[in-house]
Amino acid sequence: MTQENFSAANLTHLDWQGQAQMVDVSAKQPTVREAIASGRVRMQAETLTAIQAGNAPKGDVLGTARLAGIMAAKQTSNLIPLCHPLPLQKVEVQITPDPELPGYQITATVRTKAETGVEMEALTAVSVAALTLYDMAKALEKSMQIEAIHLVSKTGGKSGDYTVMGNG
């Protein structure tokens, strides 16, 4: 591929030689951006009951998972090669029991005022919170399943707002 026949419009994370690059966002104006992601951890009803009762061998499953999700959002650019390091103004991780699943629903909300969005930070927060929940409770059940991690919505930026249709 030569520089003359390369179309950067469609391949923002590749240079004219086809090599990965971090996108230059220096010309963009910082705007308020927010992303919400969710996922779930499915488990046996007995495992859910034990976690709710505080009977997990490793201690505070939900508090540890929530804190891990917050910390993960702040480390996203260290984990995903082409993500920009961003000043995060808000990271909230909610872990809600769902007896119908049975298991837990995890939601992360991340907000910044920056030149690029925080979708990856929200997705990373949910992913690491789910992994930590699994780690903290695996002595109770190894067959837990981490499922349906997805972007629920995002606001701000050139591409506009996005909200998932349906229940994800």
PDB file of N, CA and C in Angstrom, residues 11-91:
ATOM      1  N   LEU A  11     -10.009   4.045   8.115  1.00  0.00           N
ATOM      2  CA  LEU A  11      -9.109   3.251   8.945  1.00  0.00           C
ATOM      3  C   LEU A  11      -8.338   4.171   9.889  1.00  0.00           C
ATOM      4  N   THR A  12      -9.010   4.677  10.877  1.00  0.00           N
ATOM      5  CA  THR A  12      -8.421   5.696  11.737  1.00  0.00           C
ATOM      6  C   THR A  12      -7.282   5.183  12.612  1.00  0.00           C
ATOM      7  N   HIS A  13      -7.240   3.898  12.875  1.00  0.00           N
ATOM      8  CA  HIS A  13      -6.202   3.364  13.760  1.00  0.00           C
ATOM      9  C   HIS A  13      -5.062   2.689  12.993  1.00  0.00           C
ATOM     10  N   LEU A  14      -4.998   2.949  11.683  1.00  0.00           N
ATOM     11  CA  LEU A  14      -3.896   2.430  10.865  1.00  0.00           C
ATOM     12  C   LEU A  14      -3.228   3.593  10.149  1.00  0.00           C
ATOM     13  N   ASP A  15      -1.896   3.546  10.072  1.00  0.00           N
ATOM     14  CA  ASP A  15      -1.206   4.576   9.297  1.00  0.00           C
ATOM     15  C   ASP A  15      -1.210   4.165   7.826  1.00  0.00           C
ATOM     16  N   TRP A  16      -0.612   4.975   6.968  1.00  0.00           N
ATOM     17  CA  TRP A  16      -0.655   4.705   5.530  1.00  0.00           C
ATOM     18  C   TRP A  16       0.069   3.421   5.144  1.00  0.00           C
ATOM     19  N   GLN A  17       0.893   2.881   6.053  1.00  0.00           N
ATOM     20  CA  GLN A  17       1.572   1.598   5.799  1.00  0.00           C
ATOM     21  C   GLN A  17       0.803   0.420   6.381  1.00  0.00           C
ATOM     22  N   GLY A  18      -0.374   0.681   6.966  1.00  0.00           N
ATOM     23  CA  GLY A  18      -1.193  -0.386   7.530  1.00  0.00           C
ATOM     24  C   GLY A  18      -0.785  -0.795   8.938  1.00  0.00           C
ATOM     25  N   GLN A  19       0.026   0.017   9.593  1.00  0.00           N
ATOM     26  CA  GLN A  19       0.467  -0.291  10.956  1.00  0.00           C
ATOM     27  C   GLN A  19      -0.435   0.412  11.965  1.00  0.00           C
ATOM     28  N   ALA A  20      -0.657  -0.270  13.090  1.00  0.00           N
ATOM     29  CA  ALA A  20      -1.505   0.288  14.138  1.00  0.00           C
ATOM     30  C   ALA A  20      -0.915   1.592  14.658  1.00  0.00           C
ATOM     31  N   GLN A  21      -1.803   2.547  14.920  1.00  0.00           N
ATOM     32  CA  GLN A  21      -1.373   3.825  15.479  1.00  0.00           C
ATOM     33  C   GLN A  21      -2.456   4.349  16.412  1.00  0.00           C
ATOM     34  N   MET A  22      -2.047   5.173  17.354  1.00  0.00           N
ATOM     35  CA  MET A  22      -3.009   5.858  18.203  1.00  0.00           C
ATOM     36  C   MET A  22      -3.507   7.072  17.430  1.00  0.00           C
ATOM     37  N   VAL A  23      -4.818   7.265  17.403  1.00  0.00           N
ATOM     38  CA  VAL A  23      -5.413   8.381  16.672  1.00  0.00           C
ATOM     39  C   VAL A  23      -5.022   9.697  17.331  1.00  0.00           C
ATOM     40  N   ASP A  24      -4.710  10.675  16.509  1.00  0.00           N
ATOM     41  CA  ASP A  24      -4.384  12.009  17.005  1.00  0.00           C
ATOM     42  C   ASP A  24      -5.687  12.762  17.255  1.00  0.00           C
ATOM     43  N   VAL A  25      -5.996  13.016  18.523  1.00  0.00           N
ATOM     44  CA  VAL A  25      -7.218  13.736  18.867  1.00  0.00           C
ATOM     45  C   VAL A  25      -6.924  15.163  19.338  1.00  0.00           C
ATOM     46  N   SER A  26      -5.699  15.623  19.113  1.00  0.00           N
ATOM     47  CA  SER A  26      -5.283  16.924  19.642  1.00  0.00           C
ATOM     48  C   SER A  26      -6.064  18.100  19.059  1.00  0.00           C
ATOM     49  N   ALA A  27      -6.627  17.970  17.882  1.00  0.00           N
ATOM     50  CA  ALA A  27      -7.379  19.065  17.272  1.00  0.00           C
ATOM     51  C   ALA A  27      -8.833  19.104  17.746  1.00  0.00           C
ATOM     52  N   LYS A  28      -9.290  18.063  18.423  1.00  0.00           N
ATOM     53  CA  LYS A  28     -10.680  18.008  18.882  1.00  0.00           C
ATOM     54  C   LYS A  28     -10.857  18.827  20.156  1.00  0.00           C
ATOM     55  N   GLN A  29     -12.039  19.377  20.305  1.00  0.00           N
ATOM     56  CA  GLN A  29     -12.381  20.118  21.517  1.00  0.00           C
ATOM     57  C   GLN A  29     -12.838  19.125  22.598  1.00  0.00           C
ATOM     58  N   PRO A  30     -12.393  19.311  23.827  1.00  0.00           N
ATOM     59  CA  PRO A  30     -12.900  18.460  24.910  1.00  0.00           C
ATOM     60  C   PRO A  30     -14.397  18.713  25.122  1.00  0.00           C
ATOM     61  N   THR A  31     -15.162  17.648  25.223  1.00  0.00           N
ATOM     62  CA  THR A  31     -16.588  17.748  25.531  1.00  0.00           C
ATOM     63  C   THR A  31     -16.905  16.714  26.605  1.00  0.00           C
ATOM     64  N   VAL A  32     -18.032  16.903  27.266  1.00  0.00           N
ATOM     65  CA  VAL A  32     -18.465  15.940  28.273  1.00  0.00           C
ATOM     66  C   VAL A  32     -18.950  14.693  27.552  1.00  0.00           C
ATOM     67  N   ARG A  33     -18.444  13.565  27.995  1.00  0.00           N
ATOM     68  CA  ARG A  33     -18.791  12.280  27.391  1.00  0.00           C
ATOM     69  C   ARG A  33     -19.089  11.296  28.505  1.00  0.00           C
ATOM     70  N   GLU A  34     -20.069  10.449  28.258  1.00  0.00           N
ATOM     71  CA  GLU A  34     -20.427   9.429  29.242  1.00  0.00           C
ATOM     72  C   GLU A  34     -20.724   8.123  28.515  1.00  0.00           C
ATOM     73  N   ALA A  35     -20.338   7.026  29.135  1.00  0.00           N
ATOM     74  CA  ALA A  35     -20.657   5.712  28.591  1.00  0.00           C
ATOM     75  C   ALA A  35     -21.154   4.828  29.724  1.00  0.00           C
ATOM     76  N   ILE A  36     -22.133   3.992  29.387  1.00  0.00           N
ATOM     77  CA  ILE A  36     -22.664   3.013  30.330  1.00  0.00           C
ATOM     78  C   ILE A  36     -22.533   1.641  29.673  1.00  0.00           C
ATOM     79  N   ALA A  37     -21.968   0.708  30.421  1.00  0.00           N
ATOM     80  CA  ALA A  37     -21.829  -0.674  29.952  1.00  0.00           C
ATOM     81  C   ALA A  37     -22.441  -1.592  30.994  1.00  0.00           C
ATOM     82  N   SER A  38     -22.807  -2.780  30.564  1.00  0.00           N
ATOM     83  CA  SER A  38     -23.340  -3.747  31.513  1.00  0.00           C
ATOM     84  C   SER A  38     -22.937  -5.156  31.127  1.00  0.00           C
ATOM     85  N   GLY A  39     -23.132  -6.039  32.065  1.00  0.00           N
ATOM     86  CA  GLY A  39     -22.871  -7.460  31.880  1.00  0.00           C
ATOM     87  C   GLY A  39     -23.475  -8.195  33.060  1.00  0.00           C
ATOM     88  N   ARG A  40     -23.279  -9.497  33.092  1.00  0.00           N
ATOM     89  CA  ARG A  40     -23.837 -10.269  34.196  1.00  0.00           C
ATOM     90  C   ARG A  40     -22.974 -11.478  34.501  1.00  0.00           C
ATOM     91  N   VAL A  41     -23.120 -11.946  35.718  1.00  0.00           N
ATOM     92  CA  VAL A  41     -22.469 -13.185  36.134  1.00  0.00           C
ATOM     93  C   VAL A  41     -23.578 -14.126  36.588  1.00  0.00           C
ATOM     94  N   ARG A  42     -23.713 -15.220  35.871  1.00  0.00           N
ATOM     95  CA  ARG A  42     -24.737 -16.229  36.170  1.00  0.00           C
ATOM     96  C   ARG A  42     -24.121 -17.288  37.081  1.00  0.00           C
ATOM     97  N   MET A  43     -24.912 -17.729  38.064  1.00  0.00           N
ATOM     98  CA  MET A  43     -24.424 -18.710  39.037  1.00  0.00           C
ATOM     99  C   MET A  43     -25.594 -19.512  39.571  1.00  0.00           C
ATOM    100  N   GLN A  44     -25.280 -20.519  40.348  1.00  0.00           N
ATOM    101  CA  GLN A  44     -26.326 -21.296  40.999  1.00  0.00           C
ATOM    102  C   GLN A  44     -26.969 -20.445  42.089  1.00  0.00           C
ATOM    103  N   ALA A  45     -28.233 -20.710  42.359  1.00  0.00           N
ATOM    104  CA  ALA A  45     -28.959 -19.960  43.384  1.00  0.00           C
ATOM    105  C   ALA A  45     -28.266 -20.051  44.737  1.00  0.00           C
ATOM    106  N   GLU A  46     -27.676 -21.198  45.041  1.00  0.00           N
ATOM    107  CA  GLU A  46     -26.985 -21.378  46.322  1.00  0.00           C
ATOM    108  C   GLU A  46     -25.766 -20.460  46.434  1.00  0.00           C
ATOM    109  N   THR A  47     -25.082 -20.239  45.325  1.00  0.00           N
ATOM    110  CA  THR A  47     -23.918 -19.351  45.318  1.00  0.00           C
ATOM    111  C   THR A  47     -24.364 -17.915  45.554  1.00  0.00           C
ATOM    112  N   LEU A  48     -25.424 -17.505  44.885  1.00  0.00           N
ATOM    113  CA  LEU A  48     -25.980 -16.169  45.077  1.00  0.00           C
ATOM    114  C   LEU A  48     -26.358 -15.963  46.547  1.00  0.00           C
ATOM    115  N   THR A  49     -27.019 -16.939  47.130  1.00  0.00           N
ATOM    116  CA  THR A  49     -27.430 -16.855  48.534  1.00  0.00           C
ATOM    117  C   THR A  49     -26.223 -16.727  49.459  1.00  0.00           C
ATOM    118  N   ALA A  50     -25.180 -17.496  49.195  1.00  0.00           N
ATOM    119  CA  ALA A  50     -23.973 -17.439  50.035  1.00  0.00           C
ATOM    120  C   ALA A  50     -23.287 -16.080  49.935  1.00  0.00           C
ATOM    121  N   ILE A  51     -23.197 -15.540  48.726  1.00  0.00           N
ATOM    122  CA  ILE A  51     -22.570 -14.226  48.549  1.00  0.00           C
ATOM    123  C   ILE A  51     -23.395 -13.161  49.261  1.00  0.00           C
ATOM    124  N   GLN A  52     -24.707 -13.218  49.087  1.00  0.00           N
ATOM    125  CA  GLN A  52     -25.594 -12.240  49.728  1.00  0.00           C
ATOM    126  C   GLN A  52     -25.479 -12.293  51.251  1.00  0.00           C
ATOM    127  N   ALA A  53     -25.262 -13.494  51.786  1.00  0.00           N
ATOM    128  CA  ALA A  53     -25.160 -13.673  53.240  1.00  0.00           C
ATOM    129  C   ALA A  53     -23.766 -13.336  53.768  1.00  0.00           C
ATOM    130  N   GLY A  54     -22.828 -13.065  52.865  1.00  0.00           N
ATOM    131  CA  GLY A  54     -21.461 -12.766  53.278  1.00  0.00           C
ATOM    132  C   GLY A  54     -20.668 -14.002  53.647  1.00  0.00           C
ATOM    133  N   ASN A  55     -21.033 -15.139  53.057  1.00  0.00           N
ATOM    134  CA  ASN A  55     -20.397 -16.416  53.389  1.00  0.00           C
ATOM    135  C   ASN A  55     -19.414 -16.901  52.326  1.00  0.00           C
ATOM    136  N   ALA A  56     -18.715 -16.004  51.676  1.00  0.00           N
ATOM    137  CA  ALA A  56     -17.708 -16.407  50.693  1.00  0.00           C
ATOM    138  C   ALA A  56     -16.357 -16.508  51.385  1.00  0.00           C
ATOM    139  N   PRO A  57     -15.582 -17.540  51.067  1.00  0.00           N
ATOM    140  CA  PRO A  57     -14.293 -17.752  51.742  1.00  0.00           C
ATOM    141  C   PRO A  57     -13.309 -16.595  51.621  1.00  0.00           C
ATOM    142  N   LYS A  58     -13.363 -15.812  50.527  1.00  0.00           N
ATOM    143  CA  LYS A  58     -12.403 -14.724  50.335  1.00  0.00           C
ATOM    144  C   LYS A  58     -12.856 -13.397  50.918  1.00  0.00           C
ATOM    145  N   GLY A  59     -14.059 -13.347  51.478  1.00  0.00           N
ATOM    146  CA  GLY A  59     -14.500 -12.098  52.095  1.00  0.00           C
ATOM    147  C   GLY A  59     -15.521 -11.343  51.268  1.00  0.00           C
ATOM    148  N   ASP A  60     -15.413 -10.026  51.243  1.00  0.00           N
ATOM    149  CA  ASP A  60     -16.390  -9.122  50.631  1.00  0.00           C
ATOM    150  C   ASP A  60     -16.336  -9.197  49.106  1.00  0.00           C
ATOM    151  N   VAL A  61     -17.117 -10.094  48.548  1.00  0.00           N
ATOM    152  CA  VAL A  61     -17.122 -10.328  47.102  1.00  0.00           C
ATOM    153  C   VAL A  61     -17.530  -9.072  46.341  1.00  0.00           C
ATOM    154  N   LEU A  62     -18.649  -8.485  46.717  1.00  0.00           N
ATOM    155  CA  LEU A  62     -19.208  -7.375  45.947  1.00  0.00           C
ATOM    156  C   LEU A  62     -18.398  -6.091  46.099  1.00  0.00           C
ATOM    157  N   GLY A  63     -17.952  -5.799  47.303  1.00  0.00           N
ATOM    158  CA  GLY A  63     -17.128  -4.608  47.516  1.00  0.00           C
ATOM    159  C   GLY A  63     -15.813  -4.695  46.769  1.00  0.00           C
ATOM    160  N   THR A  64     -15.212  -5.872  46.796  1.00  0.00           N
ATOM    161  CA  THR A  64     -13.942  -6.064  46.088  1.00  0.00           C
ATOM    162  C   THR A  64     -14.144  -5.963  44.579  1.00  0.00           C
ATOM    163  N   ALA A  65     -15.216  -6.564  44.072  1.00  0.00           N
ATOM    164  CA  ALA A  65     -15.493  -6.511  42.627  1.00  0.00           C
ATOM    165  C   ALA A  65     -15.790  -5.084  42.179  1.00  0.00           C
ATOM    166  N   ARG A  66     -16.540  -4.341  42.971  1.00  0.00           N
ATOM    167  CA  ARG A  66     -16.865  -2.956  42.632  1.00  0.00           C
ATOM    168  C   ARG A  66     -15.592  -2.103  42.573  1.00  0.00           C
ATOM    169  N   LEU A  67     -14.738  -2.248  43.588  1.00  0.00           N
ATOM    170  CA  LEU A  67     -13.484  -1.499  43.614  1.00  0.00           C
ATOM    171  C   LEU A  67     -12.574  -1.897  42.444  1.00  0.00           C
ATOM    172  N   ALA A  68     -12.523  -3.183  42.123  1.00  0.00           N
ATOM    173  CA  ALA A  68     -11.711  -3.640  40.988  1.00  0.00           C
ATOM    174  C   ALA A  68     -12.199  -3.031  39.679  1.00  0.00           C
ATOM    175  N   GLY A  69     -13.512  -2.917  39.513  1.00  0.00           N
ATOM    176  CA  GLY A  69     -14.064  -2.305  38.307  1.00  0.00           C
ATOM    177  C   GLY A  69     -13.675  -0.848  38.186  1.00  0.00           C
ATOM    178  N   ILE A  70     -13.734  -0.119  39.293  1.00  0.00           N
ATOM    179  CA  ILE A  70     -13.341   1.295  39.290  1.00  0.00           C
ATOM    180  C   ILE A  70     -11.861   1.432  38.941  1.00  0.00           C
ATOM    181  N   MET A  71     -11.035   0.626  39.586  1.00  0.00           N
ATOM    182  CA  MET A  71      -9.596   0.681  39.319  1.00  0.00           C
ATOM    183  C   MET A  71      -9.286   0.313  37.873  1.00  0.00           C
ATOM    184  N   ALA A  72     -10.002  -0.657  37.329  1.00  0.00           N
ATOM    185  CA  ALA A  72      -9.775  -1.093  35.950  1.00  0.00           C
ATOM    186  C   ALA A  72     -10.092   0.016  34.958  1.00  0.00           C
ATOM    187  N   ALA A  73     -11.191   0.732  35.178  1.00  0.00           N
ATOM    188  CA  ALA A  73     -11.540   1.837  34.271  1.00  0.00           C
ATOM    189  C   ALA A  73     -10.385   2.827  34.187  1.00  0.00           C
ATOM    190  N   LYS A  74      -9.755   3.092  35.321  1.00  0.00           N
ATOM    191  CA  LYS A  74      -8.649   4.053  35.370  1.00  0.00           C
ATOM    192  C   LYS A  74      -7.388   3.520  34.691  1.00  0.00           C
ATOM    193  N   GLN A  75      -7.314   2.224  34.442  1.00  0.00           N
ATOM    194  CA  GLN A  75      -6.133   1.610  33.830  1.00  0.00           C
ATOM    195  C   GLN A  75      -6.353   1.166  32.386  1.00  0.00           C
ATOM    196  N   THR A  76      -7.481   1.524  31.797  1.00  0.00           N
ATOM    197  CA  THR A  76      -7.830   1.022  30.465  1.00  0.00           C
ATOM    198  C   THR A  76      -6.742   1.271  29.431  1.00  0.00           C
ATOM    199  N   SER A  77      -6.153   2.446  29.409  1.00  0.00           N
ATOM    200  CA  SER A  77      -5.137   2.740  28.391  1.00  0.00           C
ATOM    201  C   SER A  77      -3.874   1.904  28.589  1.00  0.00           C
ATOM    202  N   ASN A  78      -3.670   1.360  29.775  1.00  0.00           N
ATOM    203  CA  ASN A  78      -2.538   0.462  30.002  1.00  0.00           C
ATOM    204  C   ASN A  78      -2.841  -0.964  29.554  1.00  0.00           C
ATOM    205  N   LEU A  79      -4.116  -1.293  29.412  1.00  0.00           N
ATOM    206  CA  LEU A  79      -4.531  -2.649  29.054  1.00  0.00           C
ATOM    207  C   LEU A  79      -4.837  -2.812  27.569  1.00  0.00           C
ATOM    208  N   ILE A  80      -5.393  -1.775  26.954  1.00  0.00           N
ATOM    209  CA  ILE A  80      -5.814  -1.838  25.553  1.00  0.00           C
ATOM    210  C   ILE A  80      -4.923  -0.889  24.771  1.00  0.00           C
ATOM    211  N   PRO A  81      -4.107  -1.422  23.877  1.00  0.00           N
ATOM    212  CA  PRO A  81      -2.991  -0.678  23.292  1.00  0.00           C
ATOM    213  C   PRO A  81      -3.312   0.672  22.662  1.00  0.00           C
ATOM    214  N   LEU A  82      -4.425   0.854  21.988  1.00  0.00           N
ATOM    215  CA  LEU A  82      -4.653   2.100  21.263  1.00  0.00           C
ATOM    216  C   LEU A  82      -5.619   3.049  21.973  1.00  0.00           C
ATOM    217  N   CYS A  83      -5.956   2.754  23.224  1.00  0.00           N
ATOM    218  CA  CYS A  83      -6.813   3.656  23.998  1.00  0.00           C
ATOM    219  C   CYS A  83      -5.999   4.826  24.538  1.00  0.00           C
ATOM    220  N   HIS A  84      -6.612   5.995  24.520  1.00  0.00           N
ATOM    221  CA  HIS A  84      -5.975   7.190  25.072  1.00  0.00           C
ATOM    222  C   HIS A  84      -6.106   7.194  26.588  1.00  0.00           C
ATOM    223  N   PRO A  85      -5.084   7.633  27.297  1.00  0.00           N
ATOM    224  CA  PRO A  85      -5.254   7.852  28.745  1.00  0.00           C
ATOM    225  C   PRO A  85      -6.161   9.064  28.936  1.00  0.00           C
ATOM    226  N   LEU A  86      -7.188   8.909  29.746  1.00  0.00           N
ATOM    227  CA  LEU A  86      -8.181   9.963  29.894  1.00  0.00           C
ATOM    228  C   LEU A  86      -8.347  10.384  31.348  1.00  0.00           C
ATOM    229  N   PRO A  87      -8.645  11.662  31.567  1.00  0.00           N
ATOM    230  CA  PRO A  87      -8.962  12.113  32.925  1.00  0.00           C
ATOM    231  C   PRO A  87     -10.417  11.751  33.230  1.00  0.00           C
ATOM    232  N   LEU A  88     -10.629  10.782  34.061  1.00  0.00           N
ATOM    233  CA  LEU A  88     -11.986  10.347  34.370  1.00  0.00           C
ATOM    234  C   LEU A  88     -12.539  11.162  35.533  1.00  0.00           C
ATOM    235  N   GLN A  89     -13.707  11.749  35.325  1.00  0.00           N
ATOM    236  CA  GLN A  89     -14.335  12.525  36.377  1.00  0.00           C
ATOM    237  C   GLN A  89     -15.295  11.680  37.210  1.00  0.00           C
ATOM    238  N   LYS A  90     -15.794  10.583  36.634  1.00  0.00           N
ATOM    239  CA  LYS A  90     -16.717   9.714  37.366  1.00  0.00           C
ATOM    240  C   LYS A  90     -16.546   8.289  36.895  1.00  0.00           C
ATOM    241  N   VAL A  91     -16.465   7.375  37.845  1.00  0.00           N
ATOM    242  CA  VAL A  91     -16.550   5.946  37.565  1.00  0.00           C
ATOM    243  C   VAL A  91     -17.435   5.360  38.651  1.00  0.00           C
TER     244      VAL A  91
END
